[in-house]
Short mmCIF file of C-alpha atoms and ligand atoms in Angstrom, two decimals:
data_model
loop_
_atom_site.label_atom_id
_atom_site.label_comp_id
_atom_site.label_asym_id
_atom_site.label_seq_id
_atom_site.Cartn_x
_atom_site.Cartn_y
_atom_site.Cartn_z
CA MET A 498 -19.68 31.10 10.30
CA SER A 499 -17.27 28.19 11.25
CA ALA A 500 -13.92 28.94 12.30
CA LEU A 501 -12.53 26.44 9.91
CA ASP A 502 -14.20 24.70 6.83
CA ALA A 503 -12.49 21.14 7.26
CA VAL A 504 -10.39 19.32 9.80
CA VAL A 505 -8.52 16.06 8.70
CA ILE A 506 -7.43 13.72 11.50
CA GLY A 507 -4.40 12.03 10.32
CA SER A 508 -1.69 12.97 7.87
CA GLY A 509 -0.92 9.71 6.08
CA PRO A 510 -1.10 9.84 2.25
CA ASN A 511 -4.89 9.69 2.12
CA GLY A 512 -5.23 12.33 4.88
CA LEU A 513 -2.94 14.74 2.84
CA ALA A 514 -4.51 13.80 -0.35
CA ALA A 515 -7.96 14.91 1.24
CA ALA A 516 -6.43 18.01 2.79
CA VAL A 517 -4.84 18.98 -0.48
CA THR A 518 -8.16 18.46 -2.38
CA LEU A 519 -9.91 20.54 -0.09
CA ALA A 520 -7.41 23.41 0.09
CA ARG A 521 -7.17 23.38 -3.72
CA ALA A 522 -11.00 24.13 -3.74
CA GLY A 523 -10.42 27.24 -1.45
CA LEU A 524 -11.28 25.71 1.79
CA SER A 525 -9.60 26.44 5.08
CA VAL A 526 -7.99 23.04 6.27
CA GLU A 527 -6.20 21.95 9.21
CA VAL A 528 -4.74 18.57 9.64
CA PHE A 529 -3.97 16.88 13.27
CA GLU A 530 -1.42 14.25 13.57
CA GLN A 531 -0.83 12.08 16.61
CA ALA A 532 2.98 11.66 15.61
CA ASP A 533 5.65 14.25 15.75
CA THR A 534 6.25 13.82 11.98
CA PRO A 535 3.69 13.63 9.33
CA GLY A 536 3.49 10.89 6.89
CA GLY A 537 1.83 7.91 8.45
CA GLY A 538 2.74 4.83 6.52
CA ALA A 539 5.05 6.78 4.15
CA ARG A 540 7.98 7.92 6.54
CA THR A 541 11.66 7.70 6.18
CA GLY A 542 14.30 7.88 8.79
CA GLU A 543 17.57 6.66 10.22
CA LEU A 544 16.48 3.56 12.10
CA THR A 545 19.65 1.83 12.44
CA GLU A 546 22.93 3.61 12.07
CA PRO A 547 23.61 7.44 10.93
CA GLY A 548 23.29 8.04 7.25
CA PHE A 549 21.11 5.05 6.58
CA LEU A 550 17.94 6.17 5.74
CA HIS A 551 15.13 3.41 5.97
CA ASP A 552 11.54 3.61 4.89
CA LEU A 553 9.53 2.85 8.12
CA CYS A 554 6.49 1.54 6.21
CA SER A 555 5.70 1.70 2.59
CA ALA A 556 9.08 1.46 0.33
CA VAL A 557 7.65 0.61 -3.28
CA HIS A 558 5.10 2.78 -4.97
CA PRO A 559 3.65 1.40 -8.11
CA MET A 560 0.37 3.82 -7.34
CA ALA A 561 2.71 6.89 -7.31
CA VAL A 562 2.46 6.81 -11.12
CA ALA A 563 -0.61 4.78 -11.62
CA SER A 564 -3.24 6.12 -9.07
CA PRO A 565 -5.73 8.53 -10.67
CA PHE A 566 -5.02 10.94 -7.63
CA PHE A 567 -1.40 11.05 -8.21
CA ARG A 568 -1.69 11.35 -11.87
CA GLU A 569 -3.93 14.32 -11.33
CA PHE A 570 -1.52 15.56 -8.70
CA ARG A 571 1.41 15.11 -11.16
CA LEU A 572 3.46 13.53 -8.47
CA ALA A 573 5.94 12.22 -11.04
CA ASP A 574 6.56 15.99 -12.11
CA ARG A 575 7.30 16.94 -8.59
CA ILE A 576 9.56 14.33 -7.11
CA ASP A 577 12.25 11.82 -8.59
CA LEU A 578 11.35 8.50 -8.93
CA VAL A 579 13.42 5.62 -10.00
CA THR A 580 11.95 2.60 -11.87
CA PRO A 581 14.09 -0.63 -11.45
CA PRO A 582 14.37 -2.71 -14.69
CA ILE A 583 12.76 -5.77 -12.85
CA SER A 584 9.59 -4.86 -10.79
CA TYR A 585 9.79 -7.85 -8.69
CA GLY A 586 12.00 -11.04 -8.32
CA HIS A 587 11.27 -14.31 -6.68
CA PRO A 588 14.31 -16.34 -5.84
CA LEU A 589 13.88 -20.11 -6.20
CA ASP A 590 15.96 -22.98 -4.61
CA ARG A 591 17.37 -24.42 -7.81
CA GLY A 592 19.27 -21.29 -8.11
CA ALA A 593 17.68 -19.20 -11.06
CA ALA A 594 15.10 -16.70 -9.85
CA ALA A 595 11.75 -15.89 -11.53
CA LEU A 596 11.77 -12.39 -12.57
CA ALA A 597 9.17 -9.92 -13.51
CA TYR A 598 10.64 -7.42 -15.88
CA ARG A 599 8.91 -4.18 -16.34
CA ASP A 600 9.07 -5.28 -19.99
CA ILE A 601 6.41 -7.99 -20.40
CA GLU A 602 7.98 -9.64 -23.20
CA ARG A 603 11.48 -9.94 -21.59
CA THR A 604 9.49 -11.69 -18.77
CA VAL A 605 7.76 -13.91 -21.14
CA ASP A 606 11.11 -15.09 -22.69
CA ASP A 607 12.36 -15.77 -19.17
CA LEU A 608 9.66 -17.83 -18.03
CA GLY A 609 10.08 -20.43 -20.87
CA ALA A 610 7.29 -23.05 -21.14
CA ASP A 611 4.98 -20.71 -19.21
CA GLY A 612 5.77 -17.51 -20.89
CA SER A 613 2.81 -17.48 -23.28
CA ALA A 614 0.55 -18.37 -20.44
CA TRP A 615 1.89 -15.39 -18.55
CA ARG A 616 1.35 -13.16 -21.49
CA SER A 617 -2.18 -14.15 -21.83
CA LEU A 618 -2.76 -13.43 -18.14
CA PHE A 619 -1.31 -10.06 -18.11
CA ALA A 620 -1.00 -8.56 -21.58
CA PRO A 621 -4.79 -7.63 -21.85
CA LEU A 622 -4.57 -5.82 -18.33
CA VAL A 623 -1.74 -4.04 -19.11
CA ARG A 624 -3.35 -2.73 -22.56
CA ASP A 625 -6.36 -1.65 -20.32
CA ARG A 626 -3.95 -0.40 -17.58
CA ASP A 627 -5.84 2.98 -16.93
CA ALA A 628 -9.13 1.36 -16.74
CA VAL A 629 -7.65 -1.32 -14.10
CA ALA A 630 -5.86 1.60 -12.14
CA GLU A 631 -9.29 3.31 -12.01
CA LEU A 632 -11.44 0.13 -11.22
CA SER A 633 -8.82 -0.64 -8.44
CA GLY A 634 -8.77 2.91 -7.22
CA THR A 635 -12.34 3.33 -6.21
CA ALA A 636 -15.07 1.52 -4.62
CA LEU A 637 -15.57 -1.88 -6.35
CA PRO A 638 -19.43 -1.43 -6.57
CA ARG A 639 -18.51 1.41 -9.16
CA GLY A 640 -16.66 -1.15 -11.16
CA VAL A 641 -19.62 -1.19 -13.67
CA GLN A 642 -18.15 2.12 -14.96
CA HIS A 643 -15.50 0.05 -16.37
CA PRO A 644 -17.22 -3.23 -17.52
CA ILE A 645 -14.39 -4.46 -19.82
CA ALA A 646 -11.59 -4.15 -17.30
CA LEU A 647 -13.82 -5.61 -14.62
CA MET A 648 -14.80 -8.50 -16.83
CA ARG A 649 -10.80 -9.00 -17.58
CA LEU A 650 -9.87 -8.75 -13.97
CA GLY A 651 -12.70 -10.61 -12.76
CA PHE A 652 -12.26 -13.71 -14.78
CA ARG A 653 -8.60 -13.81 -14.20
CA ALA A 654 -9.15 -13.41 -10.43
CA LEU A 655 -11.82 -16.14 -10.57
CA GLU A 656 -9.16 -18.40 -12.02
CA GLN A 657 -6.05 -17.52 -9.72
CA GLY A 658 -8.34 -17.12 -6.63
CA SER A 659 -9.83 -20.79 -6.97
CA VAL A 660 -8.69 -24.38 -7.47
CA LEU A 661 -8.15 -23.73 -11.02
CA TRP A 662 -5.23 -21.53 -9.94
CA ASN A 663 -2.48 -24.11 -11.12
CA ALA A 664 -4.20 -25.17 -14.42
CA ARG A 665 -2.47 -22.63 -16.94
CA TRP A 666 1.12 -23.31 -15.52
CA ARG A 667 3.35 -26.18 -16.39
CA GLU A 668 6.54 -25.32 -14.56
CA ASP A 669 7.24 -23.80 -11.06
CA ALA A 670 8.73 -20.27 -11.76
CA ALA A 671 5.50 -18.57 -13.08
CA PRO A 672 3.20 -19.66 -10.28
CA ALA A 673 5.69 -18.82 -7.63
CA LEU A 674 6.09 -15.41 -9.16
CA LEU A 675 2.45 -14.56 -9.02
CA SER A 676 1.91 -15.97 -5.70
CA GLY A 677 4.66 -13.56 -4.30
CA VAL A 678 2.46 -10.70 -5.36
CA MET A 679 -0.75 -12.16 -4.41
CA ALA A 680 0.57 -12.83 -0.92
CA HIS A 681 0.66 -8.94 -0.36
CA ALA A 682 -2.95 -9.34 0.44
CA VAL A 683 -2.16 -11.19 3.60
CA GLN A 684 -4.95 -13.70 2.79
CA PRO A 685 -4.95 -17.43 2.63
CA MET A 686 -4.46 -18.45 -1.06
CA PRO A 687 -6.06 -19.01 -3.55
CA THR A 688 -8.73 -16.63 -2.59
CA LEU A 689 -10.48 -14.00 -4.67
CA GLY A 690 -8.88 -11.19 -2.51
CA SER A 691 -5.43 -12.09 -2.95
CA ALA A 692 -5.89 -12.83 -6.55
CA ALA A 693 -7.53 -9.49 -7.26
CA ALA A 694 -5.03 -7.61 -5.35
CA GLY A 695 -2.13 -9.54 -6.81
CA LEU A 696 -3.23 -9.38 -10.40
CA ALA A 697 -3.78 -5.81 -10.17
CA LEU A 698 -0.39 -5.07 -8.48
CA ALA A 699 1.53 -7.63 -11.10
CA MET A 700 -0.17 -5.67 -13.95
CA HIS A 701 1.34 -2.41 -12.65
CA GLY A 702 4.66 -4.23 -12.66
CA HIS A 703 4.46 -4.32 -16.62
CA ALA A 704 2.86 -1.17 -17.16
CA ALA A 705 4.66 1.73 -15.52
CA GLY A 706 6.76 -0.38 -13.20
CA TRP A 707 7.16 -0.60 -9.40
CA PRO A 708 9.14 2.77 -8.79
CA ILE A 709 11.09 3.85 -5.71
CA PRO A 710 11.07 7.61 -4.76
CA ILE A 711 14.62 9.14 -4.45
CA GLY A 712 15.01 9.90 -0.90
CA GLY A 713 12.38 7.58 0.45
CA SER A 714 8.78 7.39 0.65
CA ARG A 715 8.93 10.78 2.72
CA SER A 716 9.61 12.53 -0.64
CA ILE A 717 5.70 11.69 -1.35
CA ILE A 718 4.82 13.35 1.58
CA GLY A 719 7.04 16.35 1.21
CA ALA A 720 5.24 17.01 -2.07
CA LEU A 721 1.86 16.76 -0.61
CA ILE A 722 2.66 19.05 2.26
CA ASP A 723 4.54 21.65 0.09
CA ASP A 724 1.20 21.87 -1.88
CA LEU A 725 -1.16 21.84 1.07
CA GLU A 726 0.74 24.62 2.72
CA ALA A 727 1.04 26.65 -0.55
CA HIS A 728 -2.69 26.58 -0.62
CA GLY A 729 -3.14 27.70 2.99
CA GLY A 730 -3.79 24.30 4.65
CA ARG A 731 -1.88 23.61 8.07
CA ILE A 732 -0.68 20.47 9.82
CA ARG A 733 -0.50 20.25 13.58
CA THR A 734 1.69 17.27 14.82
CA GLY A 735 1.73 15.71 18.32
CA VAL A 736 -1.85 15.90 18.78
CA THR A 737 -3.71 12.70 19.20
CA VAL A 738 -7.64 13.24 18.56
CA ALA A 739 -9.57 11.17 21.10
CA ASP A 740 -12.95 12.96 20.75
CA ILE A 741 -14.33 15.04 17.94
CA ARG A 742 -15.54 17.57 20.54
CA ASP A 743 -11.93 18.50 21.02
CA LEU A 744 -11.52 19.74 17.56
CA PRO A 745 -11.95 23.37 16.56
CA ALA A 746 -15.17 23.86 15.04
CA SER A 747 -15.52 23.01 11.38
CA ARG A 748 -18.24 21.88 8.59
CA VAL A 749 -16.57 18.72 7.81
CA VAL A 750 -14.19 16.08 9.57
CA LEU A 751 -12.39 13.77 7.65
CA PHE A 752 -10.96 10.82 9.22
CA ASP A 753 -7.54 9.28 8.11
CA THR A 754 -7.95 6.93 11.00
CA ASN A 755 -9.25 3.21 11.08
CA ALA A 756 -12.95 2.68 10.74
CA ARG A 757 -13.14 1.78 14.36
CA ASP A 758 -11.51 4.58 15.78
CA MET A 759 -13.33 6.97 13.71
CA VAL A 760 -16.65 5.57 15.30
CA ARG A 761 -15.27 5.79 18.65
CA ILE A 762 -13.94 9.40 18.06
CA ALA A 763 -17.08 10.69 16.64
CA GLY A 764 -19.00 9.46 19.75
CA GLU A 765 -22.71 10.52 19.83
CA ARG A 766 -22.45 12.17 16.37
CA MET A 767 -22.35 8.48 14.78
CA PRO A 768 -25.86 6.97 14.42
CA ASP A 769 -25.98 3.69 16.23
CA SER A 770 -26.92 1.64 13.08
CA TYR A 771 -23.78 2.92 11.16
CA ALA A 772 -21.71 2.35 14.47
CA ALA A 773 -23.08 -1.34 14.67
CA LYS A 774 -22.06 -1.86 10.86
CA ILE A 775 -18.61 -0.89 11.88
CA ASP A 776 -18.46 -3.10 14.73
CA ARG A 777 -18.65 -5.87 12.33
CA PHE A 778 -15.36 -4.51 10.48
CA ARG A 779 -12.55 -6.83 10.93
CA PHE A 780 -8.71 -6.37 11.09
CA GLY A 781 -6.60 -8.75 9.32
CA ASN A 782 -3.38 -10.63 10.38
CA GLY A 783 -0.28 -8.64 10.93
CA ALA A 784 3.34 -7.77 9.91
CA SER A 785 6.58 -7.50 11.73
CA THR A 786 9.22 -4.98 9.99
CA HIS A 787 12.78 -5.80 9.81
CA HIS A 788 15.32 -3.14 8.58
CA PHE A 789 19.04 -3.98 7.88
CA ALA A 790 21.94 -1.71 7.43
CA LEU A 791 24.35 -3.75 5.15
CA SER A 792 28.10 -3.24 4.29
CA GLU A 793 27.35 -4.40 0.64
CA PRO A 794 24.47 -5.58 -1.44
CA VAL A 795 22.70 -8.71 -0.65
CA PRO A 796 24.78 -11.77 -2.12
CA TRP A 797 22.00 -13.24 -4.09
CA THR A 798 22.72 -16.80 -5.87
CA ASP A 799 20.93 -15.36 -8.89
CA SER A 800 22.91 -12.10 -9.12
CA ARG A 801 20.00 -10.90 -11.63
CA LEU A 802 18.04 -10.12 -8.48
CA LEU A 803 20.26 -6.97 -8.14
CA GLU A 804 18.38 -5.30 -10.81
CA ALA A 805 15.05 -6.06 -8.74
CA GLY A 806 13.44 -3.23 -6.50
CA THR A 807 11.32 -5.66 -4.72
CA LEU A 808 11.58 -9.44 -3.86
CA HIS A 809 9.35 -12.04 -2.75
CA ILE A 810 11.13 -14.55 -0.70
CA GLY A 811 9.59 -17.73 0.41
CA GLY A 812 10.17 -20.36 -2.31
CA SER A 813 7.57 -22.22 -4.30
CA ARG A 814 3.97 -21.30 -4.66
CA GLY A 815 3.09 -24.21 -2.42
CA GLU A 816 5.41 -23.08 0.23
CA VAL A 817 4.11 -19.41 0.17
CA ALA A 818 0.52 -20.54 0.10
CA TYR A 819 1.10 -22.82 3.20
CA GLY A 820 2.95 -20.07 5.10
CA GLU A 821 -0.02 -17.78 4.40
CA ARG A 822 -2.51 -20.42 5.49
CA GLU A 823 -0.45 -20.89 8.76
CA VAL A 824 -0.87 -16.99 9.40
CA ALA A 825 -4.60 -17.10 8.72
CA ALA A 826 -4.72 -20.19 11.21
CA GLY A 827 -3.04 -18.02 13.82
CA ARG A 828 0.37 -19.87 13.66
CA LEU A 829 3.96 -18.59 12.90
CA PRO A 830 5.14 -20.11 9.77
CA ARG A 831 8.38 -22.04 9.98
CA SER A 832 9.37 -21.08 6.55
CA PRO A 833 8.18 -17.23 6.42
CA TYR A 834 7.09 -15.08 3.21
CA VAL A 835 9.45 -12.23 3.20
CA LEU A 836 8.74 -9.02 1.43
CA ALA A 837 11.96 -7.19 0.63
CA ALA A 838 13.10 -4.03 -1.09
CA GLN A 839 16.69 -2.98 -2.02
CA PRO A 840 16.42 0.92 -2.71
CA THR A 841 20.15 1.57 -2.40
CA LEU A 842 20.81 -0.21 -5.41
CA PHE A 843 18.75 2.54 -7.20
CA ASP A 844 18.92 5.45 -4.87
CA PRO A 845 22.50 5.50 -3.45
CA SER A 846 21.72 8.74 -1.63
CA ARG A 847 20.08 6.88 1.24
CA ALA A 848 23.43 5.10 2.63
CA PRO A 849 26.97 5.93 3.03
CA ARG A 850 29.04 5.28 -0.06
CA GLY A 851 29.28 1.65 -0.96
CA LYS A 852 26.67 0.78 1.87
CA HIS A 853 23.14 -0.53 1.57
CA VAL A 854 19.69 -0.72 3.29
CA LEU A 855 17.56 -3.66 3.23
CA TRP A 856 13.84 -3.14 3.83
CA THR A 857 11.74 -6.36 4.82
CA TYR A 858 8.66 -7.47 6.47
CA THR A 859 6.98 -10.75 6.99
CA HIS A 860 3.35 -11.75 7.70
CA VAL A 861 2.40 -13.06 11.44
CA PRO A 862 -0.83 -13.51 13.28
CA ALA A 863 -2.63 -10.53 14.59
CA GLY A 864 -1.01 -9.30 17.75
CA SER A 865 2.09 -11.52 17.61
CA THR A 866 4.92 -10.26 19.73
CA VAL A 867 7.51 -12.78 18.59
CA ASP A 868 10.93 -11.03 17.17
CA ARG A 869 11.10 -13.04 13.72
CA THR A 870 14.60 -11.27 12.74
CA GLU A 871 16.36 -14.68 12.89
CA ASP A 872 13.87 -16.30 10.80
CA VAL A 873 13.78 -13.67 8.32
CA ILE A 874 17.70 -13.81 8.03
CA ARG A 875 17.53 -17.50 7.76
CA GLN A 876 14.96 -17.20 4.89
CA ILE A 877 17.25 -14.52 2.95
CA GLU A 878 20.48 -16.77 3.50
CA ARG A 879 18.61 -19.74 1.89
CA PHE A 880 18.64 -17.75 -1.26
CA ALA A 881 21.70 -15.49 -0.56
CA PRO A 882 24.42 -17.52 1.33
CA GLY A 883 26.32 -15.08 3.41
CA PHE A 884 23.86 -12.35 3.78
CA ARG A 885 24.39 -12.60 7.67
CA ASP A 886 27.88 -11.51 7.18
CA THR A 887 26.94 -8.22 5.38
CA ILE A 888 24.62 -7.01 8.30
CA VAL A 889 26.15 -3.87 9.88
CA ALA A 890 22.83 -3.15 12.27
CA SER A 891 19.28 -4.14 12.33
CA THR A 892 15.95 -3.20 13.90
CA SER A 893 12.53 -4.68 13.97
CA ARG A 894 8.82 -3.93 15.16
CA THR A 895 6.61 -6.47 16.08
CA THR A 896 2.79 -6.20 15.59
CA ARG A 897 2.33 -4.47 18.90
CA GLN A 898 5.07 -2.02 18.22
CA LEU A 899 3.62 -1.28 14.72
CA GLU A 900 0.45 -0.51 16.28
CA ALA A 901 1.94 1.69 18.94
CA TYR A 902 3.69 3.47 16.24
CA ASN A 903 0.48 4.01 14.15
CA PRO A 904 -2.87 3.29 15.70
CA ASN A 905 -4.44 2.50 12.32
CA TYR A 906 -2.36 -0.83 12.51
CA VAL A 907 -4.70 -2.80 14.81
CA GLY A 908 -2.81 -6.06 15.69
CA GLY A 909 -0.40 -5.11 13.24
CA ASP A 910 -2.73 -5.07 10.08
CA ILE A 911 -0.80 -2.71 7.86
CA ALA A 912 -4.10 -2.23 5.54
CA ALA A 913 -6.38 -0.98 8.54
CA GLY A 914 -8.81 -3.82 7.63
CA GLU A 915 -8.67 -7.23 6.42
CA GLY A 916 -7.87 -8.18 2.67
CA SER A 917 -10.66 -10.48 2.02
CA PHE A 918 -12.67 -10.07 -1.27
CA THR A 919 -15.90 -9.15 0.82
CA ARG A 920 -14.03 -6.49 2.64
CA LEU A 921 -12.69 -5.21 -0.51
CA VAL A 922 -16.18 -4.83 -1.90
CA ALA A 923 -17.76 -3.56 1.37
CA ARG A 924 -14.91 -1.15 2.60
CA PRO A 925 -15.96 -0.26 5.13
CA THR A 926 -19.60 -0.63 4.21
CA LEU A 927 -21.27 -1.70 0.97
CA SER A 928 -21.78 1.45 -0.96
CA VAL A 929 -20.93 3.30 -4.19
CA THR A 930 -19.90 6.19 -1.72
CA PRO A 931 -18.16 4.24 1.08
CA TRP A 932 -16.34 7.47 2.07
CA ARG A 933 -19.48 8.98 3.49
CA THR A 934 -20.79 8.11 6.86
CA ALA A 935 -24.13 8.02 8.38
CA ALA A 936 -23.06 11.11 10.25
CA LYS A 937 -23.55 14.75 8.75
CA GLY A 938 -20.14 16.20 7.95
CA VAL A 939 -18.07 13.03 8.78
CA TYR A 940 -16.12 11.27 6.25
CA LEU A 941 -13.64 8.15 6.28
CA ALA A 942 -10.49 8.78 4.10
CA SER A 943 -8.40 6.19 5.44
CA SER A 944 -7.36 2.55 3.94
CA SER A 945 -10.05 1.36 6.06
CA ALA A 946 -12.23 2.83 3.12
CA ALA A 947 -12.19 1.82 -0.57
CA PRO A 948 -9.94 1.05 -2.40
CA GLY A 949 -8.02 -0.21 0.68
CA PRO A 950 -4.25 -0.36 1.40
CA GLY A 951 -1.45 1.23 -0.48
CA VAL A 952 0.02 4.75 -1.19
CA HIS A 953 -2.25 6.07 -3.75
CA GLY A 954 -4.26 8.59 -2.07
CA MET A 955 -7.55 7.43 -3.38
CA ALA A 956 -9.58 7.02 -0.27
CA GLY A 957 -8.62 10.70 0.68
CA TRP A 958 -9.36 12.10 -2.55
CA ASN A 959 -12.77 10.37 -3.03
CA ALA A 960 -13.71 11.23 0.53
CA ALA A 961 -12.73 14.96 0.20
CA VAL A 962 -14.60 14.99 -3.40
CA THR A 963 -17.70 13.57 -1.65
CA ALA A 964 -17.44 15.92 1.03
CA LEU A 965 -17.10 18.99 -1.46
CA ARG A 966 -20.11 17.73 -3.23
CA ASP A 967 -22.31 17.29 -0.25
CA GLU A 968 -21.34 20.13 2.13
CA PHE A 969 -19.99 22.77 -0.18
CA GLY A 970 -22.01 22.32 -3.35
CA VAL A 971 -18.76 21.95 -5.27
CA ARG A 972 -19.55 19.56 -8.12
CA THR A 973 -16.39 19.92 -10.30
CA PRO A 974 -13.30 18.58 -8.11
CA PRO A 975 -10.43 21.08 -8.09
CA SER A 976 -7.38 20.93 -10.38
CA LEU A 977 -4.33 19.43 -8.58
CA ALA A 978 -1.96 19.87 -11.19
CA PRO A 979 1.31 21.96 -9.94
CA SER A 980 0.40 25.34 -11.35
CA GLY A 981 -2.84 24.58 -13.20
CA PRO A 982 -5.86 26.84 -12.75
CA ARG A 983 -8.42 26.20 -10.07
CA THR A 984 -11.41 24.84 -11.86
CA ALA A 985 -13.62 24.75 -8.65
CA THR A 986 -14.45 27.50 -5.98
CA LYS A 987 -15.91 27.06 -2.64
CA GLY A 988 -19.73 27.17 -2.72
CA MET A 989 -22.23 28.84 -0.42
C1 LIG B 1623 5.29 -2.11 7.12
C2 LIG B 1623 4.49 -1.67 5.92
C3 LIG B 1623 4.88 -1.75 4.51
C4 LIG B 1623 4.11 -1.15 3.61
N1 LIG B 1623 4.53 -1.05 2.23
C5 LIG B 1623 3.98 -0.65 1.22
C6 LIG B 1623 4.40 -0.31 0.02
O1 LIG B 1623 5.68 -0.57 -0.02
N2 LIG B 1623 3.74 0.24 -1.06
C7 LIG B 1623 2.39 0.76 -0.55
O2 LIG B 1623 1.94 1.31 -1.56
N3 LIG B 1623 2.11 0.45 0.52
C8 LIG B 1623 2.65 -0.17 1.44
N4 LIG B 1623 2.15 -0.02 2.77
C9 LIG B 1623 0.77 0.18 3.05
C10 LIG B 1623 0.56 1.89 3.07
O3 LIG B 1623 1.59 2.40 3.78
C11 LIG B 1623 -0.77 2.32 3.87
O4 LIG B 1623 -1.61 1.53 3.06
C12 LIG B 1623 -1.17 3.75 3.57
O5 LIG B 1623 0.25 4.61 4.30
C13 LIG B 1623 -2.45 4.18 4.22
O6 LIG B 1623 -2.54 5.41 4.25
P1 LIG B 1623 -3.56 6.33 5.08
O7 LIG B 1623 -3.24 7.75 4.90
O8 LIG B 1623 -4.88 5.51 5.03
O9 LIG B 1623 -3.18 5.69 6.53
P2 LIG B 1623 -1.73 5.93 7.23
O10 LIG B 1623 -0.61 6.08 6.43
O11 LIG B 1623 -1.80 4.75 8.24
O12 LIG B 1623 -1.74 7.25 8.19
C14 LIG B 1623 -2.75 7.49 9.01
C15 LIG B 1623 -2.29 8.67 9.94
O13 LIG B 1623 -3.13 9.00 10.85
C16 LIG B 1623 -2.63 9.13 12.13
N5 LIG B 1623 -3.66 8.77 13.14
C17 LIG B 1623 -4.43 7.75 13.30
N6 LIG B 1623 -5.20 8.01 14.34
C18 LIG B 1623 -5.08 9.25 14.97
C19 LIG B 1623 -5.69 10.08 15.99
N7 LIG B 1623 -6.50 9.62 16.54
N8 LIG B 1623 -5.17 11.30 15.96
C20 LIG B 1623 -4.27 11.99 15.20
N9 LIG B 1623 -3.70 11.23 14.37
C21 LIG B 1623 -3.95 9.82 13.91
C22 LIG B 1623 -1.30 8.28 12.18
O14 LIG B 1623 -0.54 8.52 13.06
C23 LIG B 1623 -0.80 8.24 10.75
O15 LIG B 1623 -0.03 9.17 10.61
C24 LIG B 1623 2.80 -0.65 3.95
C25 LIG B 1623 2.42 -0.28 5.11
C26 LIG B 1623 3.31 -0.87 6.12
C27 LIG B 1623 2.92 -0.51 7.70
#
């Protein structure tokens, strides 16, 4: 008999989601993590000054309440989340910002002439929120299980991902607001990949909102670790796995690494034909992160932005699209698109009394080593004159530093794989179970696999459920509820 049932390489949200699921099914599970602290893209720490707690990677968590995994895990019952009244705001040059309130009707009213076009784009998706969440939380070839949601999202993605993307809008604010969300995909715009990702994310902004965990993203990791340990799982930190043969014997190995590293680490166990497919797996462009400790909130020209958890800073739709095209062409945009979050407006526990943190990142070509701090500050100053004077301290990471921090982010690609539509459909390969590899007992559980990036745990959950079925004969996934009864037992 094996010493262990399962080994998980990597303790990001997906790795831990996989480990929790396996442990809940009664398996013995050990997680190996190269960093000294678990959490992958969901760590929080004092990066600038004592008492200022910064989210090192992810900061805002629409999926913490919407993802089928976290709903099953009942994350919202285990940690405190705060949902800002404005999911995301988009400052504009004329002074008034475009605002996506959680309340769709308030957004519609605020958008004036484009309000009803916004409603017709999003209201049907919001009504179908659970199906859209399930559709965007699995492998797209499985989308046929949700034909109505697939059709609704698909038609809208075809419109916003094509030359038709301005046809419904009469003014500048609404298209800028949507472009800010579409740009999360780090893709040129308009494209299907950016439109599909942007529409799903924007829909969540009007459904359960874009919440922020009290205490930072590490609270999510804390909840997962507590559950894993309560069910007998263990985590070993400070262990980089370079070769699968170095691991203790186990029946299954689940990789929370990027797809390429999985093939390298699996070595001879991975059939050549599958390795050749993964060789065609491409990484996308990168990000550089910029964290600020502030003496006061950002002095936005439009003070309503102080009610927004997230901001997309980069001006009009045309300007944001131009910047993303520049990145896609391997150039640094002069006017960068900056993604920002202001958590201390909603969670004062993360900074000394009256002080604040600002989380930002900006898109750059893969592998860029340019420090963009000054460009980020200049872009924020454009919409918040005096911002520079509020900065107490700052720190940044280039793409190469991000990759050194977490090997999944090759060239600074924070999604561990490009965000093109093709790569969203075939992630990492075209399959209804893309978490299963061609090597027996080896599964891909990271955001290199469907459904892609985000703190949702869905790749880990799907990989674990597939492994349970394939290798342990467990057909009913275990309950993940805090004190719920276990519905599955270890087979064989
Ligand atoms: C700057 C930035 C901002 C982001 N913002 C958001 C956001 O606001 N909201 C959101 O939902 N998502 C956001 N994301 C994306 C999100 O963080 C990731 O999609 C998510 O963390 C992916 O989870 P994962 O478990 O697949 O991988 P990761 O979180 O990357 O975890 C992988 C883990 O595996 C470990 N590992 C890798 N290789 C090895 C090895 N060989 N041996 C041992 N350990 C190994 C790594 O150290 C890491 O801990 C952001 C990401 C970044 C970088």
